[in-house]
Coordinates of C-alpha atoms in Angstrom, one line a residue:
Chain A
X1 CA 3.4 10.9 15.7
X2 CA 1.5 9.3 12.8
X3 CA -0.9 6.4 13.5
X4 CA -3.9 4.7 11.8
X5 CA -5.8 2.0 13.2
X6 CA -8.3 -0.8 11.6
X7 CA -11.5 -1.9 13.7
X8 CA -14.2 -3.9 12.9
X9 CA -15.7 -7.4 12.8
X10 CA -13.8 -10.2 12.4
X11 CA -16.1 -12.4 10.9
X12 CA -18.7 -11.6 8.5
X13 CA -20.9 -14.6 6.6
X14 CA -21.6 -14.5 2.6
X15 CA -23.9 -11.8 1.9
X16 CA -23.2 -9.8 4.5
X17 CA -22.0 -6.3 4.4
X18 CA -18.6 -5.1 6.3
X19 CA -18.0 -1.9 8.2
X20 CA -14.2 -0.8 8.6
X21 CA -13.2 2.1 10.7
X22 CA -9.6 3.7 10.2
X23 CA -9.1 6.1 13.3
X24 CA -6.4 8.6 12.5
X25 CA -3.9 10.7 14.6
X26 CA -1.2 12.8 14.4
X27 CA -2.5 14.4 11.3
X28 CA -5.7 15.9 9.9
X29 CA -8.1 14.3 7.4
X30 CA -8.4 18.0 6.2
X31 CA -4.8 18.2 5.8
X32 CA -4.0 19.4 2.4
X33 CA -2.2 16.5 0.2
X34 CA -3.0 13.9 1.9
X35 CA -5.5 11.0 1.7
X36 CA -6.4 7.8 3.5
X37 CA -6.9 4.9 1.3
X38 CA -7.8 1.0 1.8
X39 CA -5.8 -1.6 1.2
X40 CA -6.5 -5.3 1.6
X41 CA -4.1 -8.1 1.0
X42 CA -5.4 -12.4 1.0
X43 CA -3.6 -14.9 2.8
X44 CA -0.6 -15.4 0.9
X45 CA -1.5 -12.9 -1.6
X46 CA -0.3 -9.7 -3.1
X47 CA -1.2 -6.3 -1.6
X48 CA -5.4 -4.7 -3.7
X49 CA -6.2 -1.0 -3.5
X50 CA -9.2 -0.8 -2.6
X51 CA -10.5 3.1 -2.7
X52 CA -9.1 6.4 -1.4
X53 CA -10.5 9.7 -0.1
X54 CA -9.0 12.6 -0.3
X55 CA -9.6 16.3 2.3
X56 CA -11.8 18.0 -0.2
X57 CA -13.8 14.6 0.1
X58 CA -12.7 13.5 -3.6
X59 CA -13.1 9.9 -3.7
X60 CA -11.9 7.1 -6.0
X61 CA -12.7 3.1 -6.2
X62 CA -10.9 0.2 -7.6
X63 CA -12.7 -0.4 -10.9
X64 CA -13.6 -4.2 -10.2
X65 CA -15.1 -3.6 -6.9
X66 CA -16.7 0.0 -7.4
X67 CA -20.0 -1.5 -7.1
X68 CA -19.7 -2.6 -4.1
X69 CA -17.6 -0.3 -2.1
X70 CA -18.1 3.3 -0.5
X71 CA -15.8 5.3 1.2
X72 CA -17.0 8.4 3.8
X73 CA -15.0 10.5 6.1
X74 CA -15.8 12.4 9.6
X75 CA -13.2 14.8 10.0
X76 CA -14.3 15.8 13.5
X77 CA -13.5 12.6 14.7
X78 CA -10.2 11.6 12.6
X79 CA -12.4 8.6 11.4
X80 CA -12.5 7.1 7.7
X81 CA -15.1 4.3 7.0
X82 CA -15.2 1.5 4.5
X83 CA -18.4 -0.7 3.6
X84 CA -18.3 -3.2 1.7
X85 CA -21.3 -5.2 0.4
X86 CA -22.0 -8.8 -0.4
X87 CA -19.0 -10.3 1.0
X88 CA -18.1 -13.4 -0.4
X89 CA -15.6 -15.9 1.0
X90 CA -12.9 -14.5 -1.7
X91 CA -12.7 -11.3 0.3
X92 CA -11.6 -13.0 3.1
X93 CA -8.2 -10.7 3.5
X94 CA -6.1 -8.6 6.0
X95 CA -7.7 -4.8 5.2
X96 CA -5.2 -1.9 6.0
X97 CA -5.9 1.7 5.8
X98 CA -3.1 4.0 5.4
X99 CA -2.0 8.0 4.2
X100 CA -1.5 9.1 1.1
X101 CA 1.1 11.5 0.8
X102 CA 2.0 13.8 -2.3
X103 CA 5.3 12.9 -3.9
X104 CA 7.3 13.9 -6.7
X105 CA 5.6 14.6 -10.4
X106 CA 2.3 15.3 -8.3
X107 CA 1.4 11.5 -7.1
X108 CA 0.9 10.0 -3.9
X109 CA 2.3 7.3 -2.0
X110 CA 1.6 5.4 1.2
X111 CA 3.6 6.7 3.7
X112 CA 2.0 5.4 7.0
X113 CA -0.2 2.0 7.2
X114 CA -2.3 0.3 10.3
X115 CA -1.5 -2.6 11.7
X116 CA -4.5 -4.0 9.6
X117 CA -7.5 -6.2 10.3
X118 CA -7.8 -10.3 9.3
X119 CA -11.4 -10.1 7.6
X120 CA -13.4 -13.9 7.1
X121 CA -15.7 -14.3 5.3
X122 CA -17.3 -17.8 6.2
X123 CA -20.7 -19.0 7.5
Chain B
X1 CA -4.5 -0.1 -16.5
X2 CA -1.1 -0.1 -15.9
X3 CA 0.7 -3.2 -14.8
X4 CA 3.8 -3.8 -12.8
X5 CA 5.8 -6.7 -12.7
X6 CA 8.3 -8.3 -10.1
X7 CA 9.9 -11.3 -9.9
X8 CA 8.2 -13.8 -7.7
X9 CA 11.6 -14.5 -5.5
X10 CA 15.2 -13.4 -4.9
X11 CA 17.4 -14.6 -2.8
X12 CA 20.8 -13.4 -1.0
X13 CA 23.4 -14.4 1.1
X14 CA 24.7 -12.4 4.1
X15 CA 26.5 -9.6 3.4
X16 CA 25.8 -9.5 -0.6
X17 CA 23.9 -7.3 -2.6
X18 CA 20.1 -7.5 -3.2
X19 CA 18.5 -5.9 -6.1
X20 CA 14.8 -6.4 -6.9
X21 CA 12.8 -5.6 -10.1
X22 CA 10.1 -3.6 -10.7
X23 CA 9.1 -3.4 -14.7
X24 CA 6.5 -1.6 -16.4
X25 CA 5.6 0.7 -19.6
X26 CA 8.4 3.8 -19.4
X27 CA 8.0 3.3 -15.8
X28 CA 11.0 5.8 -15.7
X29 CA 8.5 8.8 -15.9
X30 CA 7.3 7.6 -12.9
X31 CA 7.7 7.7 -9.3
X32 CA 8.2 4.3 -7.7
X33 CA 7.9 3.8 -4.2
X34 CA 9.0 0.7 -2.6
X35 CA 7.5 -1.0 0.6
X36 CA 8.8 -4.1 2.6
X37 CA 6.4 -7.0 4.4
X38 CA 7.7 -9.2 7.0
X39 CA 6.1 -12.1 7.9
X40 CA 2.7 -11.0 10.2
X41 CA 2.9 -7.3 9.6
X42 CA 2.1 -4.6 7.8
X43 CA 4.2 -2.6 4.7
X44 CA 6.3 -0.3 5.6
X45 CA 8.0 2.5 3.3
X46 CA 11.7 1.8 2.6
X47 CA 11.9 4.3 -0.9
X48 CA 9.5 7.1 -1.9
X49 CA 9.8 9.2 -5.1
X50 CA 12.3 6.3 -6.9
X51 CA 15.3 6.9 -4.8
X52 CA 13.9 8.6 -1.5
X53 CA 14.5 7.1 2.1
X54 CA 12.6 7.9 4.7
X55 CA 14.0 8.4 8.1
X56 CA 14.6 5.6 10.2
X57 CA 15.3 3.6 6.8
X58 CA 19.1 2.1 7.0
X59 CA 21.3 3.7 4.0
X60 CA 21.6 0.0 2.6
X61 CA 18.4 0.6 0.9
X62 CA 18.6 2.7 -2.3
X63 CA 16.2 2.9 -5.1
X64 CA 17.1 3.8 -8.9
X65 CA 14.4 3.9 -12.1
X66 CA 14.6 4.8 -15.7
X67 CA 14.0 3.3 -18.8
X68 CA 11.2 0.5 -18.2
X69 CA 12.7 -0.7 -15.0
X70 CA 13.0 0.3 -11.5
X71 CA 15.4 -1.2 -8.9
X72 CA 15.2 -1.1 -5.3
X73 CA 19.3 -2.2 -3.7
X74 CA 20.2 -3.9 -0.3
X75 CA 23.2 -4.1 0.2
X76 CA 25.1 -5.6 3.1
X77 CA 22.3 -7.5 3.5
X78 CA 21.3 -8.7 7.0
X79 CA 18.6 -11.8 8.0
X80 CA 16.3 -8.9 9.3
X81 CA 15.9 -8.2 5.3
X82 CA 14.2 -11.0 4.8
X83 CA 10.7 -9.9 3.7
X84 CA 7.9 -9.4 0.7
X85 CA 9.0 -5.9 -1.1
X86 CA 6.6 -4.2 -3.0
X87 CA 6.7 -1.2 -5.5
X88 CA 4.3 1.1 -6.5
X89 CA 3.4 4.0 -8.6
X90 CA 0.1 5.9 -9.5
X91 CA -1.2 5.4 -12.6
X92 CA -2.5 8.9 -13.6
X93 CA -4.9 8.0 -16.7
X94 CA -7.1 6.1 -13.9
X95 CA -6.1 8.1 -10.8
X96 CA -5.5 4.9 -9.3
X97 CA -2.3 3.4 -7.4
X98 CA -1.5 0.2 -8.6
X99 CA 1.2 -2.5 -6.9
X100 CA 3.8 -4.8 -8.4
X101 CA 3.4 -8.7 -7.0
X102 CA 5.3 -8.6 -5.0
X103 CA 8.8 -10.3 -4.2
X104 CA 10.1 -12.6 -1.5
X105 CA 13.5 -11.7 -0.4
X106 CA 14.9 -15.0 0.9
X107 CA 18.3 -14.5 3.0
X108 CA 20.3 -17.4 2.6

């Protein structure tokens, strides 16, 4: 059985600089075709990808928030981390990991998703 | 980058036939996937690889794409259906996924 779960803070203030955890099971992060990517979605709003990493530790960011992301992986413990720095109140969001699965014509799509974690950003 | 566009809303009586949008540049090269939101929780996959359904998904939901626009169908729709659907593809030139707006599915 699949799962992936979010942890972290729940609050961060401006400036700060956010942690995520996504703790996988039921599959491996050295699985081949597969991926785990970050996803975050604001109140209200539509769903953002954020970044991805893939098992041979390829790794991709959204354009507009490359600066400020980075995405690792620890294999051994099914983990895949997220920072993010210099939050700002606009990042206030619900972040979800999920896995990326290889589909049809050679691209991926989300097949499972965590529950997700409610972010703020306030001081 | 490549951009997807849904319409903001649908809506649906009981029982009738739901078909959602999903438009974008010879999107029917593509494969679309299509996720559904309810209210408090986190997407769920109802149609992989355009037309795809994975198990547990109810037959009602079917998925069709070609030309510029992809479809995702509900039909007999039940109040349970009432949710956000999103589609998605991956945009190869960036290596990126990218996500339509979004569309809330109102059941009358």
């Amino acid at each position: 059985q699949v799962t992936l779960k979010e942890s972290g803070p729940v609050l961060v203030k401006p400036t700060e600089t956010l942690t995520l955890t996504c703790t996988v099971s039921g599959f491996s992060l050295s699985g081949a075709r597969l991926g785990v990517s970050w996803i975050r979605q604001p109140p209200g709003k539509a769903l953002e990808w954020l970044a991805h990493i893939f098992s041979n530790d390829e790794k991709s960011y959204s354009t507009s928030l490359k600066t400020r992301l980075t995405i690792s992986k620890d294999t051994s413990k099914s983990q895949v981390v997220l920072t993010m720095t210099n939050m700002d109140p606009v990042d206030t969001a619900t972040y979800y990991c999920a896995r990326l699965r290889l589909g049809r014509l050679s691209l991926y799509y989300f097949d499972y998703w965590g529950q997700g974690t409610l972010v703020t950003v306030s001081s | 980058s490549y951009v997807l566009t849904q319409p903001p809303s649908a809506s649906v009586a009981p029982g009738q036939t739901a078909r959602i949008t999903c438009g974008g540049d010879n999107i029917g090269r593509k494969a679309v996937h299509w996720y559904q939101q309810k209210p408090g929780q986190a997407p769920v996959m109802v149609i992989y690889d355009d037309s795809d359904r994975p198990s547990g998904i109810p037959e009602r939901f079917s998925g069709s794409n070609s030309g510029n626009t992809a479809t995702l169908t509900i039909s007999r729709v039940e109040a349970g259906d009432e949710a956000d659907y999103y589609c998605q593809v991956w945009d190869s030139s960036s290596d990126h996924p990218v996500f339509g707006g979004g569309t809330k599915l109102t059941v009358l």
